[in-house]
Amino acid sequence: MLTGRREPIPDLDSLSRTRDRAVFGKQDRTMPLTIFCDESGYSGGNLFLDKDRYFVYASVAIANDEAIEIVRKIRTDSRTQAPELKFEKLGKTPRGRAAVKWFLETHGERIAIFHADKRFSTAAKFFEYTFEPVLRPQKPLFVEINFHRFISMLIFDAWAEGDPVARELLEDGQNLVRFNQPETLTRLLREPLHLAGGDDPLTAIAACCYAYRAGIMREIKAVGTDPDLKRWTMDITNSALLVTFLHWGEGGEELQVYCDESKPLLASAEHIREMATSPMPEEWRGHFPERPLVRIPRPVEFLDNKTTLVAVQLADLIAGAARLVLTDPENPDAAQFQPLIEPRFTKHCVYPQGAYIDTDLPETELNVAVLYELGRRARAGLDPNYAMEVYIANAAAKIESAMG
């Protein structure tokens, strides 16, 4: 189960420095940095069973006056007669693809792309709505050892290997969050069988969810108190917007953000803006990387298909090209975009990273031990958080000694 598949990670610090030189060097420092955003691969809350595997959220830091000239050139070069630029149309012709490639080559440093593997996102959401409410009193402790990434990657990897238990847990997790009907679940919140040789990792996960189901259901009930937010709880557009805020706000510039119309963001954008512009909670300091406060003094503005702000069309082109690269990397049409798209990926994209279940690494062995300890406490009806800092410190010392 713990295969330890690894995925390439872009040089994100280099990307940030390049972005600062390219974007902030061209901006009037007294004016807000104008950002236009659009998505591709939207599927609402049905992440796990959706036929489209990848979601992409693209943004461009280009003022609309400049974008008008860029759009005009792309229209001329591609010879499109469509009323607005869409990658769905331009990506079908050699001239259209060449025009998009030109935009990436000449303005790539003013582009940012968030992407998410929807199936892996389901695994991350599983942790968020099952383990996190239970472990919240000690959240920084568990985040510091990447326990959330370990559990997400563990259950995703098991699903990818065809494990039916992992599939049932992920499907149940999504359905619980979306519909709040625990009585319809197949495995989640049900007591697992006691195995003769002791619990395996997935059984330990199931045991935790069963033993601490009251805390999980309190969280699900709390999510449901706001009908608008409940409807989009499994959606990942809100995470994409937060990452976009953090990416462009990292340099301290004031941001003015425009987004293509989006039902989930209409419900949550103001909350996300508050998150990005508020200080980190004091109890998290020292456990999470420090970040500057993002400056977004005005609410996000949403644009419909009648807008005259054509810069949002450029974000559509990038989102579509990026999803092509992710969905069909062997396609020759995608291959020409790949070296131009991948350097534009932001921090905090959501995709499987096998390093978090690589058993050659001490951190993985520590997380395995922590999971089994939580499973033991669950079976015995014990507090999952009591003195966990002591257990983790002792376990880490033993693993370090054993692994040299």
Tab-separated table of C-alpha atoms in Angstrom:
chain	number	residue	atom	x	y	z
A	1	MET	CA	0.000	0.000	0.000
A	2	LEU	CA	2.786	2.449	0.891
A	3	THR	CA	4.315	2.629	-2.559
A	4	GLY	CA	5.998	6.003	-2.175
A	5	ARG	CA	5.374	7.230	-5.728
A	6	ARG	CA	6.989	10.613	-6.195
A	7	GLU	CA	5.817	13.567	-8.250
A	8	PRO	CA	7.996	16.437	-9.520
A	9	ILE	CA	7.711	19.687	-7.588
A	10	PRO	CA	8.489	22.963	-9.392
A	11	ASP	CA	11.134	25.359	-8.085
A	12	LEU	CA	8.521	27.562	-6.419
A	13	ASP	CA	10.920	30.011	-4.759
A	14	SER	CA	12.533	30.732	-8.124
A	15	LEU	CA	9.089	31.190	-9.628
A	16	SER	CA	8.174	33.757	-6.969
A	17	ARG	CA	11.340	35.762	-7.571
A	18	THR	CA	10.779	35.703	-11.331
A	19	ARG	CA	7.191	36.802	-10.861
A	20	ASP	CA	8.260	39.710	-8.678
A	21	ARG	CA	10.707	40.978	-11.292
A	22	ALA	CA	8.312	40.530	-14.207
A	23	VAL	CA	5.063	41.808	-12.714
A	24	PHE	CA	5.991	44.288	-10.039
A	25	GLY	CA	8.684	45.797	-12.222
A	26	LYS	CA	6.022	46.792	-14.772
A	27	GLN	CA	3.446	48.063	-12.275
A	28	ASP	CA	2.972	51.567	-10.965
A	29	ARG	CA	3.648	50.860	-7.283
A	30	THR	CA	0.916	53.343	-6.293
A	31	MET	CA	-1.750	51.430	-8.234
A	32	PRO	CA	-3.323	48.076	-7.299
A	33	LEU	CA	-2.107	44.953	-9.063
A	34	THR	CA	-5.037	43.914	-11.234
A	35	ILE	CA	-5.746	40.174	-11.370
A	36	PHE	CA	-8.208	38.376	-13.673
A	37	CYS	CA	-9.197	34.766	-12.943
A	38	ASP	CA	-11.033	31.916	-14.665
A	39	GLU	CA	-11.353	28.151	-14.265
A	40	SER	CA	-11.533	24.978	-16.314
A	41	GLY	CA	-12.809	21.558	-15.293
A	42	TYR	CA	-15.403	22.730	-12.789
A	43	SER	CA	-17.520	19.889	-11.364
A	44	GLY	CA	-19.118	21.236	-8.203
A	45	GLY	CA	-19.071	18.903	-5.223
A	46	ASN	CA	-18.824	15.631	-7.118
A	47	LEU	CA	-15.047	15.362	-6.972
A	48	PHE	CA	-14.552	11.631	-6.615
A	49	LEU	CA	-16.911	10.382	-9.307
A	50	ASP	CA	-16.535	13.188	-11.832
A	51	LYS	CA	-15.372	12.079	-15.282
A	52	ASP	CA	-12.989	15.056	-15.532
A	53	ARG	CA	-9.978	14.315	-13.325
A	54	TYR	CA	-8.434	17.795	-13.073
A	55	PHE	CA	-9.559	21.252	-12.014
A	56	VAL	CA	-7.557	24.332	-13.025
A	57	TYR	CA	-7.805	27.928	-11.826
A	58	ALA	CA	-5.728	30.414	-13.817
A	59	SER	CA	-4.985	34.070	-13.169
A	60	VAL	CA	-3.236	36.810	-15.117
A	61	ALA	CA	-1.741	39.999	-13.720
A	62	ILE	CA	-2.489	42.197	-16.714
A	63	ALA	CA	-4.388	45.469	-16.734
A	64	ASN	CA	-7.378	45.472	-19.051
A	65	ASP	CA	-6.021	48.292	-21.242
A	66	GLU	CA	-2.999	46.177	-22.082
A	67	ALA	CA	-5.138	43.051	-22.389
A	68	ILE	CA	-7.195	44.682	-25.137
A	69	GLU	CA	-4.115	44.800	-27.387
A	70	ILE	CA	-3.106	41.241	-26.497
A	71	VAL	CA	-6.598	39.930	-27.232
A	72	ARG	CA	-6.653	41.808	-30.524
A	73	LYS	CA	-3.381	40.167	-31.604
A	74	ILE	CA	-4.546	36.695	-30.575
A	75	ARG	CA	-7.786	37.155	-32.488
A	76	THR	CA	-5.889	38.290	-35.583
A	77	ASP	CA	-3.290	35.527	-35.406
A	78	SER	CA	-5.819	32.770	-34.748
A	79	ARG	CA	-8.331	34.158	-37.275
A	80	THR	CA	-11.151	33.391	-34.874
A	81	GLN	CA	-14.594	34.812	-35.544
A	82	ALA	CA	-15.940	33.840	-32.107
A	83	PRO	CA	-17.289	36.724	-29.985
A	84	GLU	CA	-14.819	35.927	-27.174
A	85	LEU	CA	-11.608	33.956	-26.812
A	86	LYS	CA	-12.088	30.426	-25.453
A	87	PHE	CA	-9.434	27.723	-25.338
A	88	GLU	CA	-12.135	25.200	-26.159
A	89	LYS	CA	-12.276	26.828	-29.619
A	90	LEU	CA	-8.693	28.029	-30.148
A	91	GLY	CA	-7.195	24.754	-28.932
A	92	LYS	CA	-8.740	22.906	-31.882
A	93	THR	CA	-6.750	24.659	-34.614
A	94	PRO	CA	-3.008	25.042	-35.289
A	95	ARG	CA	-3.352	28.822	-35.557
A	96	GLY	CA	-5.304	28.989	-32.317
A	97	ARG	CA	-2.767	26.876	-30.424
A	98	ALA	CA	0.085	28.960	-31.841
A	99	ALA	CA	-1.603	32.140	-30.618
A	100	VAL	CA	-2.004	30.732	-27.097
A	101	LYS	CA	1.616	29.562	-27.149
A	102	TRP	CA	2.726	33.077	-28.137
A	103	PHE	CA	0.856	34.506	-25.148
A	104	LEU	CA	2.511	32.034	-22.790
A	105	GLU	CA	5.962	32.747	-24.244
A	106	THR	CA	5.689	36.532	-24.115
A	107	HIS	CA	3.652	37.039	-20.927
A	108	GLY	CA	4.227	33.814	-18.984
A	109	GLU	CA	5.754	35.534	-15.981
A	110	ARG	CA	2.451	37.332	-15.417
A	111	ILE	CA	0.483	34.091	-15.208
A	112	ALA	CA	-0.266	31.839	-12.224
A	113	ILE	CA	-1.988	28.454	-12.325
A	114	PHE	CA	-3.519	26.486	-9.476
A	115	HIS	CA	-4.467	22.900	-10.283
A	116	ALA	CA	-6.030	20.054	-8.346
A	117	ASP	CA	-6.407	16.342	-8.905
A	118	LYS	CA	-10.076	15.892	-7.956
A	119	ARG	CA	-9.681	12.314	-6.747
A	120	PHE	CA	-6.788	13.262	-4.493
A	121	SER	CA	-8.759	16.329	-3.379
A	122	THR	CA	-11.466	13.931	-2.191
A	123	ALA	CA	-8.864	12.216	0.000
A	124	ALA	CA	-7.749	15.596	1.371
A	125	LYS	CA	-11.379	16.528	2.073
A	126	PHE	CA	-11.809	13.175	3.810
A	127	PHE	CA	-9.148	14.150	6.336
A	128	GLU	CA	-10.553	17.672	6.654
A	129	TYR	CA	-14.004	16.466	7.719
A	130	THR	CA	-13.112	13.329	9.697
A	131	PHE	CA	-9.723	13.519	11.405
A	132	GLU	CA	-9.319	17.288	11.603
A	133	PRO	CA	-12.368	17.994	13.825
A	134	VAL	CA	-11.238	15.247	16.200
A	135	LEU	CA	-7.597	16.351	16.347
A	136	ARG	CA	-8.258	20.107	16.305
A	137	PRO	CA	-7.117	20.689	19.911
A	138	GLN	CA	-3.652	19.534	18.806
A	139	LYS	CA	-3.855	20.668	15.182
A	140	PRO	CA	-0.450	22.405	14.952
A	141	LEU	CA	1.231	19.297	16.375
A	142	PHE	CA	-0.257	17.035	13.703
A	143	VAL	CA	0.317	19.534	10.899
A	144	GLU	CA	3.972	19.823	11.890
A	145	ILE	CA	4.539	16.113	11.147
A	146	ASN	CA	2.399	16.287	7.964
A	147	PHE	CA	-0.100	13.805	9.363
A	148	HIS	CA	-2.855	15.315	7.203
A	149	ARG	CA	-0.800	14.747	4.052
A	150	PHE	CA	0.108	11.227	5.170
A	151	ILE	CA	-3.526	10.167	5.714
A	152	SER	CA	-4.688	11.788	2.467
A	153	MET	CA	-1.915	10.158	0.463
A	154	LEU	CA	-2.346	6.795	2.205
A	155	ILE	CA	-6.033	6.477	1.402
A	156	PHE	CA	-5.582	7.860	-2.131
A	157	ASP	CA	-2.748	5.440	-2.862
A	158	ALA	CA	-4.823	2.516	-1.603
A	159	TRP	CA	-7.683	3.580	-3.867
A	160	ALA	CA	-5.294	3.912	-6.826
A	161	GLU	CA	-4.110	0.358	-6.160
A	162	GLY	CA	-7.724	-0.868	-6.357
A	163	ASP	CA	-8.465	-1.344	-2.646
A	164	PRO	CA	-12.293	-1.522	-2.250
A	165	VAL	CA	-12.144	-0.330	1.376
A	166	ALA	CA	-10.383	2.870	0.336
A	167	ARG	CA	-12.940	3.450	-2.400
A	168	GLU	CA	-15.850	2.987	0.009
A	169	LEU	CA	-14.289	5.354	2.556
A	170	LEU	CA	-13.738	8.052	-0.059
A	171	GLU	CA	-17.224	7.706	-1.542
A	172	ASP	CA	-18.771	7.701	1.942
A	173	GLY	CA	-16.737	10.751	2.967
A	174	GLN	CA	-17.890	12.746	-0.042
A	175	ASN	CA	-21.515	11.706	0.431
A	176	LEU	CA	-21.474	12.525	4.154
A	177	VAL	CA	-20.187	16.050	3.530
A	178	ARG	CA	-22.569	16.684	0.647
A	179	PHE	CA	-25.780	15.148	1.965
A	180	ASN	CA	-25.377	14.669	5.753
A	181	GLN	CA	-27.112	11.291	5.722
A	182	PRO	CA	-24.903	8.999	7.854
A	183	GLU	CA	-27.466	6.211	7.753
A	184	THR	CA	-26.806	5.722	4.015
A	185	LEU	CA	-23.052	5.144	4.356
A	186	THR	CA	-21.475	1.799	3.527
A	187	ARG	CA	-18.364	1.817	5.747
A	188	LEU	CA	-17.615	5.242	7.198
A	189	LEU	CA	-18.806	5.698	10.816
A	190	ARG	CA	-19.404	1.926	11.033
A	191	GLU	CA	-17.403	-0.170	13.506
A	192	PRO	CA	-14.797	-2.191	11.579
A	193	LEU	CA	-14.123	-5.829	12.311
A	194	HIS	CA	-11.327	-6.673	14.736
A	195	LEU	CA	-8.568	-8.322	12.696
A	196	ALA	CA	-6.675	-11.253	14.205
A	197	GLY	CA	-3.276	-9.716	13.506
A	198	GLY	CA	-4.297	-6.213	14.548
A	199	ASP	CA	-5.622	-3.326	12.486
A	200	ASP	CA	-4.096	-2.489	9.131
A	201	PRO	CA	-3.838	1.228	8.226
A	202	LEU	CA	-7.259	1.503	6.548
A	203	THR	CA	-8.929	-0.363	9.412
A	204	ALA	CA	-7.234	1.984	11.880
A	205	ILE	CA	-8.650	4.924	9.913
A	206	ALA	CA	-12.128	3.370	9.966
A	207	ALA	CA	-11.826	2.640	13.705
A	208	CYS	CA	-10.970	6.285	14.411
A	209	CYS	CA	-13.913	7.534	12.373
A	210	TYR	CA	-16.274	5.171	14.201
A	211	ALA	CA	-15.019	5.865	17.721
A	212	TYR	CA	-14.968	9.633	17.296
A	213	ARG	CA	-18.057	9.884	15.083
A	214	ALA	CA	-19.808	12.298	17.470
A	215	GLY	CA	-17.133	14.940	16.830
A	216	ILE	CA	-17.263	14.295	13.106
A	217	MET	CA	-21.035	14.718	13.011
A	218	ARG	CA	-20.821	17.954	15.020
A	219	GLU	CA	-18.527	19.293	12.310
A	220	ILE	CA	-20.870	18.165	9.527
A	221	LYS	CA	-23.813	19.764	11.335
A	222	ALA	CA	-21.894	23.028	11.777
A	223	VAL	CA	-21.041	23.092	8.061
A	224	GLY	CA	-24.723	22.723	7.273
A	225	THR	CA	-25.819	25.809	9.188
A	226	ASP	CA	-25.037	28.082	6.219
A	227	PRO	CA	-27.030	26.782	3.226
A	228	ASP	CA	-24.895	28.634	0.670
A	229	LEU	CA	-21.590	27.379	2.030
A	230	LYS	CA	-22.940	23.849	2.631
A	231	ARG	CA	-23.851	23.545	-1.031
A	232	TRP	CA	-20.226	24.094	-2.056
A	233	THR	CA	-18.362	22.388	0.794
A	234	MET	CA	-16.784	19.747	-1.451
A	235	ASP	CA	-15.996	22.300	-4.135
A	236	ILE	CA	-12.320	23.311	-4.510
A	237	THR	CA	-12.819	26.654	-6.248
A	238	ASN	CA	-12.612	28.429	-2.891
A	239	SER	CA	-9.213	26.846	-2.171
A	240	ALA	CA	-8.076	27.916	-5.635
A	241	LEU	CA	-9.057	31.529	-4.989
A	242	LEU	CA	-7.275	31.597	-1.627
A	243	VAL	CA	-4.076	30.250	-3.210
A	244	THR	CA	-4.410	32.872	-5.952
A	245	PHE	CA	-4.708	35.638	-3.350
A	246	LEU	CA	-1.637	34.369	-1.502
A	247	HIS	CA	0.403	34.015	-4.693
A	248	TRP	CA	-0.142	37.518	-6.024
A	249	GLY	CA	-0.214	39.158	-2.592
A	250	GLU	CA	3.120	37.700	-1.519
A	251	GLY	CA	5.036	40.762	-2.669
A	252	GLY	CA	2.945	43.146	-0.563
A	253	GLU	CA	1.134	44.773	-3.480
A	254	GLU	CA	-2.475	45.853	-3.090
A	255	LEU	CA	-4.675	43.598	-5.234
A	256	GLN	CA	-7.791	44.293	-7.244
A	257	VAL	CA	-9.339	40.960	-8.242
A	258	TYR	CA	-11.839	40.136	-10.978
A	259	CYS	CA	-13.235	36.616	-11.411
A	260	ASP	CA	-15.353	35.022	-14.060
A	261	GLU	CA	-18.784	34.441	-12.562
A	262	SER	CA	-18.799	31.426	-10.241
A	263	LYS	CA	-21.645	30.196	-8.025
A	264	PRO	CA	-19.425	28.811	-5.243
A	265	LEU	CA	-17.253	31.933	-5.166
A	266	LEU	CA	-20.285	34.203	-5.067
A	267	ALA	CA	-21.114	32.438	-1.801
A	268	SER	CA	-17.616	32.297	-0.307
A	269	ALA	CA	-15.342	34.952	-1.875
A	270	GLU	CA	-15.806	37.472	0.931
A	271	HIS	CA	-14.961	34.855	3.560
A	272	ILE	CA	-11.856	33.862	1.570
A	273	ARG	CA	-10.794	37.509	1.292
A	274	GLU	CA	-11.075	37.830	5.073
A	275	MET	CA	-8.907	34.724	5.529
A	276	ALA	CA	-6.192	36.077	3.233
A	277	THR	CA	-6.159	39.522	4.813
A	278	SER	CA	-6.297	38.435	8.485
A	279	PRO	CA	-3.292	37.629	10.710
A	280	MET	CA	-2.387	34.010	11.364
A	281	PRO	CA	-3.951	32.711	14.618
A	282	GLU	CA	-1.494	33.037	17.479
A	283	GLU	CA	-1.644	29.338	18.368
A	284	TRP	CA	-0.440	28.452	14.851
A	285	ARG	CA	2.722	30.554	15.012
A	286	GLY	CA	5.869	28.474	15.054
A	287	HIS	CA	4.046	25.535	13.486
A	288	PHE	CA	3.075	27.036	10.119
A	289	PRO	CA	5.173	29.123	7.710
A	290	GLU	CA	4.754	32.833	8.305
A	291	ARG	CA	3.193	34.798	5.452
A	292	PRO	CA	2.640	38.514	4.871
A	293	LEU	CA	-0.887	39.859	5.087
A	294	VAL	CA	-2.481	40.120	1.670
A	295	ARG	CA	-3.868	43.537	0.797
A	296	ILE	CA	-7.282	43.291	-0.901
A	297	PRO	CA	-9.249	46.335	0.290
A	298	ARG	CA	-12.188	45.837	-2.082
A	299	PRO	CA	-14.407	42.782	-2.568
A	300	VAL	CA	-13.851	40.523	-5.563
A	301	GLU	CA	-15.781	41.642	-8.629
A	302	PHE	CA	-17.514	39.001	-10.721
A	303	LEU	CA	-17.772	39.252	-14.493
A	304	ASP	CA	-20.507	37.778	-16.672
A	305	ASN	CA	-20.317	37.038	-20.393
A	306	LYS	CA	-21.350	40.607	-21.214
A	307	THR	CA	-18.313	42.186	-19.574
A	308	THR	CA	-16.091	44.565	-21.509
A	309	LEU	CA	-13.088	43.541	-19.383
A	310	VAL	CA	-11.517	41.223	-21.921
A	311	ALA	CA	-8.513	40.338	-19.741
A	312	VAL	CA	-10.600	37.546	-18.203
A	313	GLN	CA	-10.549	35.835	-21.610
A	314	LEU	CA	-6.780	35.454	-21.278
A	315	ALA	CA	-7.279	33.590	-18.008
A	316	ASP	CA	-9.676	31.238	-19.818
A	317	LEU	CA	-7.038	30.465	-22.449
A	318	ILE	CA	-4.468	29.583	-19.808
A	319	ALA	CA	-6.875	27.485	-17.737
A	320	GLY	CA	-7.860	25.469	-20.799
A	321	ALA	CA	-4.280	24.928	-21.951
A	322	ALA	CA	-3.208	23.847	-18.465
A	323	ARG	CA	-6.029	21.323	-18.159
A	324	LEU	CA	-5.069	19.866	-21.532
A	325	VAL	CA	-1.493	19.401	-20.272
A	326	LEU	CA	-2.692	17.686	-17.098
A	327	THR	CA	-5.392	15.544	-18.703
A	328	ASP	CA	-3.603	14.347	-21.812
A	329	PRO	CA	0.161	14.880	-21.415
A	330	GLU	CA	1.013	12.440	-24.238
A	331	ASN	CA	-1.032	14.438	-26.726
A	332	PRO	CA	1.340	16.272	-29.152
A	333	ASP	CA	-0.842	19.371	-28.850
A	334	ALA	CA	-0.396	19.313	-25.078
A	335	ALA	CA	3.353	18.678	-25.364
A	336	GLN	CA	3.976	22.105	-26.910
A	337	PHE	CA	2.353	23.803	-23.914
A	338	GLN	CA	3.863	21.677	-21.148
A	339	PRO	CA	7.237	23.482	-20.730
A	340	LEU	CA	5.401	26.808	-20.720
A	341	ILE	CA	2.624	25.767	-18.338
A	342	GLU	CA	4.466	23.844	-15.624
A	343	PRO	CA	6.716	26.738	-14.483
A	344	ARG	CA	3.555	28.766	-13.843
A	345	PHE	CA	2.117	26.353	-11.251
A	346	THR	CA	1.590	28.016	-7.867
A	347	LYS	CA	2.487	26.741	-4.443
A	348	HIS	CA	-0.150	24.586	-2.769
A	349	CYS	CA	-1.496	22.829	-5.842
A	350	VAL	CA	-3.383	19.694	-4.802
A	351	TYR	CA	-1.894	16.511	-6.234
A	352	PRO	CA	-0.534	13.197	-4.912
A	353	GLN	CA	3.015	13.309	-3.566
A	354	GLY	CA	4.386	9.871	-2.809
A	355	ALA	CA	7.098	11.184	-0.497
A	356	TYR	CA	4.520	11.387	2.292
A	357	ILE	CA	4.102	7.596	2.317
A	358	ASP	CA	7.694	6.688	1.471
A	359	THR	CA	8.663	4.201	4.178
A	360	ASP	CA	12.353	4.992	3.699
A	361	LEU	CA	11.678	8.352	5.360
A	362	PRO	CA	11.544	8.766	9.160
A	363	GLU	CA	8.509	11.065	8.964
A	364	THR	CA	6.462	8.348	7.254
A	365	GLU	CA	7.405	5.809	9.916
A	366	LEU	CA	6.413	8.350	12.564
A	367	ASN	CA	3.028	8.921	10.957
A	368	VAL	CA	2.433	5.173	10.678
A	369	ALA	CA	3.107	4.899	14.415
A	370	VAL	CA	0.803	7.840	15.167
A	371	LEU	CA	-2.000	6.308	13.097
A	372	TYR	CA	-1.716	2.986	14.928
A	373	GLU	CA	-1.681	4.800	18.281
A	374	LEU	CA	-4.840	6.714	17.333
A	375	GLY	CA	-6.416	3.461	16.195
A	376	ARG	CA	-5.507	1.839	19.525
A	377	ARG	CA	-7.026	4.724	21.454
A	378	ALA	CA	-10.135	4.582	19.291
A	379	ARG	CA	-10.627	0.878	19.999
A	380	ALA	CA	-10.138	1.507	23.743
A	381	GLY	CA	-12.397	4.578	23.879
A	382	LEU	CA	-9.562	6.906	24.895
A	383	ASP	CA	-8.962	10.623	24.245
A	384	PRO	CA	-7.148	10.919	20.871
A	385	ASN	CA	-5.336	14.126	21.854
A	386	TYR	CA	-4.217	13.486	25.423
A	387	ALA	CA	-0.416	13.841	25.751
A	388	MET	CA	0.075	13.228	22.037
A	389	GLU	CA	3.005	15.638	22.062
A	390	VAL	CA	4.783	13.246	24.461
A	391	TYR	CA	3.901	10.176	22.385
A	392	ILE	CA	5.096	11.825	19.144
A	393	ALA	CA	8.365	13.023	20.697
A	394	ASN	CA	9.130	9.558	22.096
A	395	ALA	CA	8.153	7.784	18.862
A	396	ALA	CA	10.269	10.165	16.782
A	397	ALA	CA	13.296	9.549	19.011
A	398	LYS	CA	12.914	5.753	18.722
A	399	ILE	CA	12.543	5.924	14.934
A	400	GLU	CA	15.562	8.197	14.601
A	401	SER	CA	17.630	5.809	16.670
A	402	ALA	CA	16.449	2.744	14.736
A	403	MET	CA	16.979	4.308	11.301
A	404	GLY	CA	20.332	5.789	12.166
